[in-house]
Amino acid sequence: MSESDQSEAVLELGAIRAGDDGRVGPKMARLGQLAAAGWRVPDGYAVTAGALEGWLPAAAQAELHRLFSTPLSGGHQRLAALSEQARQIIEGQPLPPRLTDAVAAAQARLEQRTGRGAALRVAVRSSAVGEDGHAASFAGQYETYLGVSGLDAVLRHIAKCWASGYSAHALEYRRRFGGSSPLRANDLAVGVLELVDARSAGVAFTLDPVTGDRDRLVVEANWGLGESVVSGQVTPDYWTVERDSGRILERRVGAKLVWSVLADAGDATGRGGTVLAPLPAELAQAPCLSDDEVRYICRQAAAIEAAEGTPQDVEWAIARELEVPDGVFFLQHRPETTWGATPPADAPPAPARSFDPVQYALRNVFKVPGA
């Protein structure tokens, strides 16, 4: 594979800007723009959407076409059956040599830059061209795999990311909100990023996600990797912060019974990755952030909002071995879609809303438009 072909297949994060969203998806494009603007983000690279175009053999493409030649219909069992067949077809196909060569070169550069060599753990993240937009189209429907180590595993998980577009929940979402067309290769890019071994992690909202109040920022967090927070596996620690003064208005220690941590790469499975483990008792009752750390995260999230021009939710992690602020990494951000299009705080006030946990989960965990 020539050097120019490799550059079309893989882009280093340092070369990615917001205008590359059509090649690497908004998730990776925003992260590249953050890095260029000076925010601390994990190092990595993106496999472009175009690199996956045409990689499936004709027979596999024909079989996928047969499976999805009629509009998506039927109940969950039918979608689950379609999903399993499609994923077996995709994950059973090796990536083409031109792409494996490009990924191998990028992975070697990343291992060298981080100084971790073959011990490097990465996150392999789907970055769909149509997701995480202002309408939340397909946000959160594709997979991210954490703690992946070694070139062979990275290549395997790139294919798994694309195959995740055929998961039963993604097919159901597509049927309800996106039409009947199956995923196309040029709909999806994949990001490969150094995994932050997080002491604490979570999400910051640059408005109150329940009331829409833009004078308040909200932080939710847990010990360990942020997977336990964004997937709703714990009741996280919670803070609200006054935007102008930085004053902490409310703080709650959540019911944090588990945390997401890196698995032992030499464990019985041999796969590494991450696991949900019981949280040590001394941590379960303790807040995972200091007040100063909460204020710093809020200031940075507000600055990202100012750069984007619309309210954001921002995922972040604090590296275990580094002090704040150097240890705070920003992992991704996206427009807040429930309240972001509404008038700001100086507009006539909207009627007060009572807290509805079901609506909160639909809006902020599952990203269902209009919920």
Short mmCIF file of C-alpha atoms in Angstrom, two decimals:
data_model
loop_
_atom_site.label_atom_id
_atom_site.label_comp_id
_atom_site.label_asym_id
_atom_site.label_seq_id
_atom_site.Cartn_x
_atom_site.Cartn_y
_atom_site.Cartn_z
CA MET A 1 0.00 0.00 0.00
CA SER A 2 1.48 3.34 -1.02
CA GLU A 3 2.03 6.14 1.52
CA SER A 4 -0.72 8.21 -0.13
CA ASP A 5 -3.18 5.31 0.04
CA GLN A 6 -2.34 4.82 3.72
CA SER A 7 -2.99 8.50 4.42
CA GLU A 8 -6.45 8.12 2.87
CA ALA A 9 -7.18 5.07 5.04
CA VAL A 10 -5.84 6.40 8.35
CA LEU A 11 -5.57 9.91 9.78
CA GLU A 12 -3.48 10.74 12.83
CA LEU A 13 -5.50 12.59 15.46
CA GLY A 14 -3.13 15.55 15.23
CA ALA A 15 -4.11 16.05 11.58
CA ILE A 16 -7.89 15.86 12.17
CA ARG A 17 -10.04 18.99 12.33
CA ALA A 18 -13.75 19.71 12.67
CA GLY A 19 -14.13 19.86 8.88
CA ASP A 20 -13.09 16.21 8.60
CA ASP A 21 -16.37 14.96 10.07
CA GLY A 22 -17.43 13.53 6.73
CA ARG A 23 -14.31 11.34 6.73
CA VAL A 24 -13.95 10.39 10.40
CA GLY A 25 -17.37 11.16 11.91
CA PRO A 26 -18.21 14.03 14.27
CA LYS A 27 -16.92 12.17 17.34
CA MET A 28 -13.33 11.96 16.07
CA ALA A 29 -13.51 15.28 14.22
CA ARG A 30 -14.43 17.13 17.40
CA LEU A 31 -11.70 15.35 19.33
CA GLY A 32 -9.09 16.34 16.75
CA GLN A 33 -10.30 19.93 16.90
CA LEU A 34 -10.05 19.90 20.70
CA ALA A 35 -6.46 18.67 20.49
CA ALA A 36 -5.58 21.37 17.96
CA ALA A 37 -7.08 24.03 20.24
CA GLY A 38 -4.94 22.92 23.17
CA TRP A 39 -7.21 20.69 25.23
CA ARG A 40 -5.65 17.52 26.60
CA VAL A 41 -7.06 14.50 24.76
CA PRO A 42 -5.87 10.90 24.34
CA ASP A 43 -3.47 10.34 21.45
CA GLY A 44 -4.59 8.17 18.57
CA TYR A 45 -5.71 7.85 14.97
CA ALA A 46 -8.85 7.27 12.92
CA VAL A 47 -9.64 4.71 10.26
CA THR A 48 -11.60 6.79 7.76
CA ALA A 49 -15.07 5.84 6.60
CA GLY A 50 -13.78 5.61 3.04
CA ALA A 51 -11.20 3.01 4.07
CA LEU A 52 -13.98 0.52 4.77
CA GLU A 53 -15.69 1.08 1.42
CA GLY A 54 -15.76 -2.14 -0.57
CA TRP A 55 -13.75 -4.23 1.91
CA LEU A 56 -16.36 -6.97 2.12
CA PRO A 57 -16.10 -9.65 -0.61
CA ALA A 58 -18.88 -9.71 -3.19
CA ALA A 59 -20.42 -12.85 -1.68
CA ALA A 60 -20.65 -11.24 1.77
CA GLN A 61 -22.15 -8.08 0.31
CA ALA A 62 -24.72 -10.15 -1.57
CA GLU A 63 -25.67 -12.00 1.62
CA LEU A 64 -26.12 -8.74 3.53
CA HIS A 65 -28.22 -7.39 0.68
CA ARG A 66 -30.39 -10.50 0.85
CA LEU A 67 -30.90 -10.09 4.59
CA PHE A 68 -31.93 -6.45 4.25
CA SER A 69 -33.64 -6.46 0.86
CA THR A 70 -36.96 -5.69 2.54
CA PRO A 71 -37.73 -2.90 5.01
CA LEU A 72 -36.92 -3.67 8.63
CA SER A 73 -40.00 -5.10 10.30
CA GLY A 74 -41.06 -7.61 12.89
CA GLY A 75 -40.42 -7.83 16.60
CA HIS A 76 -37.25 -8.01 18.63
CA GLN A 77 -36.68 -11.70 17.93
CA ARG A 78 -36.59 -11.12 14.18
CA LEU A 79 -34.22 -8.17 14.54
CA ALA A 80 -31.99 -10.19 16.86
CA ALA A 81 -31.83 -13.01 14.30
CA LEU A 82 -30.98 -10.58 11.49
CA SER A 83 -28.37 -8.97 13.71
CA GLU A 84 -26.65 -12.23 14.53
CA GLN A 85 -26.48 -13.29 10.88
CA ALA A 86 -25.13 -9.92 9.75
CA ARG A 87 -22.52 -9.72 12.47
CA GLN A 88 -21.26 -13.22 11.73
CA ILE A 89 -20.86 -12.28 8.06
CA ILE A 90 -18.92 -9.10 8.85
CA GLU A 91 -16.75 -10.32 11.69
CA GLY A 92 -15.87 -13.42 9.70
CA GLN A 93 -14.14 -11.36 7.00
CA PRO A 94 -10.50 -10.28 7.32
CA LEU A 95 -9.70 -6.67 6.65
CA PRO A 96 -7.92 -6.12 3.31
CA PRO A 97 -4.10 -5.99 3.29
CA ARG A 98 -4.06 -2.30 2.27
CA LEU A 99 -5.98 -1.43 5.43
CA THR A 100 -4.13 -3.76 7.79
CA ASP A 101 -0.84 -2.24 6.57
CA ALA A 102 -2.09 1.29 7.27
CA VAL A 103 -3.42 0.37 10.73
CA ALA A 104 -0.21 -1.51 11.58
CA ALA A 105 1.88 1.55 10.73
CA ALA A 106 -0.40 3.88 12.71
CA GLN A 107 -0.47 1.52 15.69
CA ALA A 108 3.33 1.29 15.73
CA ARG A 109 3.60 5.09 15.68
CA LEU A 110 1.10 5.39 18.53
CA GLU A 111 2.94 2.81 20.63
CA GLN A 112 6.16 4.74 20.09
CA ARG A 113 4.65 8.17 20.85
CA THR A 114 3.05 7.00 24.09
CA GLY A 115 6.18 5.15 25.18
CA ARG A 116 4.10 2.11 26.11
CA GLY A 117 5.12 -0.16 23.26
CA ALA A 118 3.26 -3.44 22.97
CA ALA A 119 1.76 -2.90 26.45
CA LEU A 120 -0.38 -0.02 25.15
CA ARG A 121 -4.11 -0.38 25.83
CA VAL A 122 -6.48 1.47 23.52
CA ALA A 123 -10.13 2.28 23.08
CA VAL A 124 -11.49 1.27 19.68
CA ARG A 125 -14.47 3.57 19.12
CA SER A 126 -17.13 3.69 16.43
CA SER A 127 -17.41 7.18 14.94
CA ALA A 128 -20.41 7.18 12.63
CA VAL A 129 -20.69 9.96 10.07
CA GLY A 130 -24.34 10.55 11.01
CA GLU A 131 -24.20 10.25 14.81
CA ASP A 132 -23.84 12.80 17.63
CA GLY A 133 -25.41 15.57 15.58
CA HIS A 134 -27.73 18.29 16.81
CA ALA A 135 -30.67 15.89 16.39
CA ALA A 136 -28.84 13.03 18.20
CA SER A 137 -29.13 10.88 15.08
CA PHE A 138 -27.93 7.37 16.00
CA ALA A 139 -25.95 8.73 18.97
CA GLY A 140 -24.76 5.91 21.20
CA GLN A 141 -26.02 3.12 18.94
CA TYR A 142 -22.59 1.81 17.87
CA GLU A 143 -19.99 0.11 20.04
CA THR A 144 -16.83 1.18 21.82
CA TYR A 145 -14.34 -1.42 23.03
CA LEU A 146 -12.00 -0.54 25.89
CA GLY A 147 -8.69 -2.05 26.95
CA VAL A 148 -7.79 -3.52 23.55
CA SER A 149 -4.12 -4.46 23.26
CA GLY A 150 -2.02 -5.57 20.29
CA LEU A 151 -2.39 -5.12 16.53
CA ASP A 152 -4.39 -8.30 15.91
CA ALA A 153 -6.96 -7.30 18.54
CA VAL A 154 -7.17 -3.75 17.18
CA LEU A 155 -7.88 -5.06 13.68
CA ARG A 156 -10.49 -7.47 15.01
CA HIS A 157 -12.26 -4.73 16.93
CA ILE A 158 -12.31 -2.38 13.95
CA ALA A 159 -14.43 -5.00 12.20
CA LYS A 160 -16.54 -5.44 15.36
CA CYS A 161 -17.23 -1.69 15.42
CA TRP A 162 -18.65 -1.79 11.91
CA ALA A 163 -20.58 -4.96 12.73
CA SER A 164 -22.12 -3.17 15.73
CA GLY A 165 -24.17 -1.16 13.25
CA TYR A 166 -26.18 -4.35 12.84
CA SER A 167 -26.82 -4.95 16.54
CA ALA A 168 -30.47 -5.54 17.40
CA HIS A 169 -30.78 -2.22 19.25
CA ALA A 170 -29.17 -0.31 16.35
CA LEU A 171 -31.53 -1.97 13.88
CA GLU A 172 -34.50 -1.11 16.10
CA TYR A 173 -33.32 2.49 16.37
CA ARG A 174 -32.85 2.66 12.60
CA ARG A 175 -36.34 1.28 12.04
CA ARG A 176 -37.89 3.83 14.41
CA PHE A 177 -35.92 6.95 13.55
CA GLY A 178 -33.66 6.46 10.55
CA GLY A 179 -35.55 4.56 7.90
CA SER A 180 -35.08 1.03 6.67
CA SER A 181 -31.67 1.19 4.96
CA PRO A 182 -28.93 -0.99 6.45
CA LEU A 183 -25.58 0.48 7.47
CA ARG A 184 -23.18 1.24 4.64
CA ALA A 185 -19.40 1.04 5.02
CA ASN A 186 -18.99 4.72 4.22
CA ASP A 187 -21.32 5.61 7.10
CA LEU A 188 -18.78 4.62 9.74
CA ALA A 189 -15.23 5.50 10.74
CA VAL A 190 -13.35 4.03 13.69
CA GLY A 191 -11.16 5.83 16.22
CA VAL A 192 -8.24 4.12 17.98
CA LEU A 193 -7.21 6.09 21.07
CA GLU A 194 -4.85 5.57 23.97
CA LEU A 195 -6.96 4.41 26.90
CA VAL A 196 -6.68 6.64 29.95
CA ASP A 197 -6.21 4.47 33.04
CA ALA A 198 -8.69 6.56 34.97
CA ARG A 199 -8.75 7.26 38.67
CA SER A 200 -12.13 8.98 38.17
CA ALA A 201 -14.26 9.65 35.12
CA GLY A 202 -17.67 10.88 34.07
CA VAL A 203 -19.62 13.49 32.18
CA ALA A 204 -20.19 17.25 32.51
CA PHE A 205 -23.32 18.93 31.17
CA THR A 206 -23.07 22.65 30.42
CA LEU A 207 -26.68 23.08 31.47
CA ASP A 208 -28.91 21.26 33.88
CA PRO A 209 -30.07 18.25 31.82
CA VAL A 210 -33.29 17.91 33.82
CA THR A 211 -34.49 21.54 33.89
CA GLY A 212 -32.53 23.11 31.02
CA ASP A 213 -31.16 25.82 33.35
CA ARG A 214 -28.13 27.32 31.61
CA ASP A 215 -26.91 29.05 34.77
CA ARG A 216 -25.99 25.65 36.19
CA LEU A 217 -23.51 22.99 35.10
CA VAL A 218 -23.86 19.38 36.22
CA VAL A 219 -21.09 16.81 36.79
CA GLU A 220 -21.69 13.08 37.28
CA ALA A 221 -18.78 10.76 38.01
CA ASN A 222 -17.51 7.51 39.51
CA TRP A 223 -14.18 6.03 40.43
CA GLY A 224 -12.44 4.17 37.59
CA LEU A 225 -13.34 4.31 33.90
CA GLY A 226 -16.38 6.28 32.78
CA GLU A 227 -18.14 3.24 31.32
CA SER A 228 -20.02 2.66 34.59
CA VAL A 229 -21.44 6.20 34.46
CA VAL A 230 -22.47 6.56 30.81
CA SER A 231 -24.02 3.07 30.75
CA GLY A 232 -26.09 3.72 33.87
CA GLN A 233 -24.54 0.88 35.90
CA VAL A 234 -24.17 3.04 39.02
CA THR A 235 -25.86 5.99 40.64
CA PRO A 236 -22.89 8.36 40.23
CA ASP A 237 -21.64 11.15 42.43
CA TYR A 238 -23.42 14.36 41.45
CA TRP A 239 -22.61 18.08 41.62
CA THR A 240 -24.36 21.20 40.35
CA VAL A 241 -22.20 24.30 39.88
CA GLU A 242 -23.22 27.91 39.39
CA ARG A 243 -21.85 29.00 36.02
CA ASP A 244 -20.76 32.55 36.83
CA SER A 245 -19.29 32.08 40.31
CA GLY A 246 -18.15 28.45 40.27
CA ARG A 247 -20.00 27.96 43.55
CA ILE A 248 -21.07 24.38 44.18
CA LEU A 249 -24.81 24.47 44.73
CA GLU A 250 -25.45 20.78 45.36
CA ARG A 251 -23.36 17.67 45.91
CA ARG A 252 -24.47 14.07 46.39
CA VAL A 253 -22.41 10.94 46.95
CA GLY A 254 -23.99 8.25 44.79
CA ALA A 255 -24.67 4.59 45.38
CA LYS A 256 -21.41 3.45 43.80
CA LEU A 257 -21.29 -0.29 44.38
CA VAL A 258 -19.16 -1.16 41.32
CA TRP A 259 -16.56 0.47 39.13
CA SER A 260 -15.20 -0.19 35.65
CA VAL A 261 -11.49 -1.08 35.66
CA LEU A 262 -8.94 -2.56 33.31
CA ALA A 263 -8.90 -6.35 33.33
CA ASP A 264 -5.64 -8.19 33.77
CA ALA A 265 -4.31 -8.82 30.25
CA GLY A 266 -2.95 -12.12 31.55
CA ASP A 267 -6.19 -13.31 33.13
CA ALA A 268 -7.88 -16.60 32.34
CA THR A 269 -9.60 -15.21 29.26
CA GLY A 270 -6.38 -13.78 27.84
CA ARG A 271 -8.40 -10.92 26.36
CA GLY A 272 -7.75 -8.05 28.74
CA GLY A 273 -10.41 -5.41 28.23
CA THR A 274 -12.41 -4.02 31.15
CA VAL A 275 -14.50 -5.52 33.93
CA LEU A 276 -17.10 -4.30 36.39
CA ALA A 277 -15.71 -5.01 39.84
CA PRO A 278 -17.00 -4.38 43.37
CA LEU A 279 -15.92 -0.95 44.54
CA PRO A 280 -13.77 -1.01 47.70
CA ALA A 281 -15.86 0.04 50.70
CA GLU A 282 -13.65 3.02 51.51
CA LEU A 283 -14.28 4.45 48.02
CA ALA A 284 -17.99 3.66 47.80
CA GLN A 285 -18.84 6.22 50.47
CA ALA A 286 -16.32 8.85 49.34
CA PRO A 287 -16.78 11.45 46.58
CA CYS A 288 -14.60 10.62 43.59
CA LEU A 289 -13.74 14.29 42.92
CA SER A 290 -12.67 17.20 45.07
CA ASP A 291 -14.54 20.49 44.81
CA ASP A 292 -11.58 22.06 43.01
CA GLU A 293 -11.58 19.23 40.46
CA VAL A 294 -15.31 19.71 39.87
CA ARG A 295 -14.82 23.44 39.29
CA TYR A 296 -11.91 22.84 36.89
CA ILE A 297 -13.91 20.35 34.82
CA CYS A 298 -16.84 22.78 34.68
CA ARG A 299 -14.63 25.67 33.54
CA GLN A 300 -13.20 23.54 30.75
CA ALA A 301 -16.62 22.24 29.70
CA ALA A 302 -17.94 25.82 29.58
CA ALA A 303 -14.99 26.80 27.40
CA ILE A 304 -15.79 23.94 25.01
CA GLU A 305 -19.39 25.14 24.91
CA ALA A 306 -18.21 28.67 24.10
CA ALA A 307 -16.09 27.34 21.23
CA GLU A 308 -18.99 25.29 19.85
CA GLY A 309 -21.69 27.91 20.40
CA THR A 310 -24.21 25.48 21.89
CA PRO A 311 -24.62 23.54 25.16
CA GLN A 312 -22.56 20.36 25.35
CA ASP A 313 -22.21 17.16 27.27
CA VAL A 314 -18.54 16.39 27.75
CA GLU A 315 -16.96 13.08 28.72
CA TRP A 316 -13.67 13.27 30.63
CA ALA A 317 -11.29 11.16 32.70
CA ILE A 318 -8.58 11.88 35.27
CA ALA A 319 -5.50 9.72 34.77
CA ARG A 320 -4.52 7.69 37.79
CA GLU A 321 -0.83 8.62 37.68
CA LEU A 322 -1.16 12.38 37.03
CA GLU A 323 -2.24 15.39 39.06
CA VAL A 324 -5.00 17.82 38.04
CA PRO A 325 -5.01 19.74 35.72
CA ASP A 326 -2.44 17.75 33.71
CA GLY A 327 -4.28 14.52 34.38
CA VAL A 328 -7.67 15.64 33.05
CA PHE A 329 -8.32 14.23 29.57
CA PHE A 330 -11.35 15.10 27.46
CA LEU A 331 -12.63 12.01 25.68
CA GLN A 332 -15.49 13.36 23.58
CA HIS A 333 -18.18 16.00 23.50
CA ARG A 334 -21.45 16.37 21.66
CA PRO A 335 -24.28 18.91 21.43
CA GLU A 336 -26.83 18.60 24.20
CA THR A 337 -29.93 17.80 22.18
CA THR A 338 -32.84 18.06 24.61
CA TRP A 339 -32.46 21.71 25.62
CA GLY A 340 -29.72 23.01 23.32
CA ALA A 341 -32.12 24.44 20.75
CA THR A 342 -34.23 26.25 23.35
CA PRO A 343 -33.77 29.94 24.16
CA PRO A 344 -31.10 30.85 26.75
CA ALA A 345 -31.80 31.77 30.35
CA ASP A 346 -32.66 35.43 29.66
CA ALA A 347 -35.60 34.35 27.48
CA PRO A 348 -39.08 34.03 29.06
CA PRO A 349 -38.95 31.13 31.52
CA ALA A 350 -40.39 27.75 30.59
CA PRO A 351 -42.80 26.01 32.96
CA ALA A 352 -41.04 24.19 35.78
CA ARG A 353 -40.58 20.45 35.33
CA SER A 354 -40.58 17.83 38.04
CA PHE A 355 -37.81 15.25 37.94
CA ASP A 356 -38.78 12.23 35.86
CA PRO A 357 -36.09 9.51 36.03
CA VAL A 358 -37.43 7.68 32.97
CA GLN A 359 -37.31 10.80 30.81
CA TYR A 360 -33.87 11.65 32.20
CA ALA A 361 -32.54 8.22 31.18
CA LEU A 362 -34.11 8.43 27.71
CA ARG A 363 -32.59 11.88 27.10
CA ASN A 364 -29.16 11.51 28.64
CA VAL A 365 -28.30 7.80 28.63
CA PHE A 366 -30.07 6.40 25.56
CA LYS A 367 -30.12 9.71 23.59
CA VAL A 368 -33.65 9.17 22.25
CA PRO A 369 -34.70 12.19 20.17
CA GLY A 370 -37.78 13.97 21.44
CA ALA A 371 -37.87 12.12 24.76
#
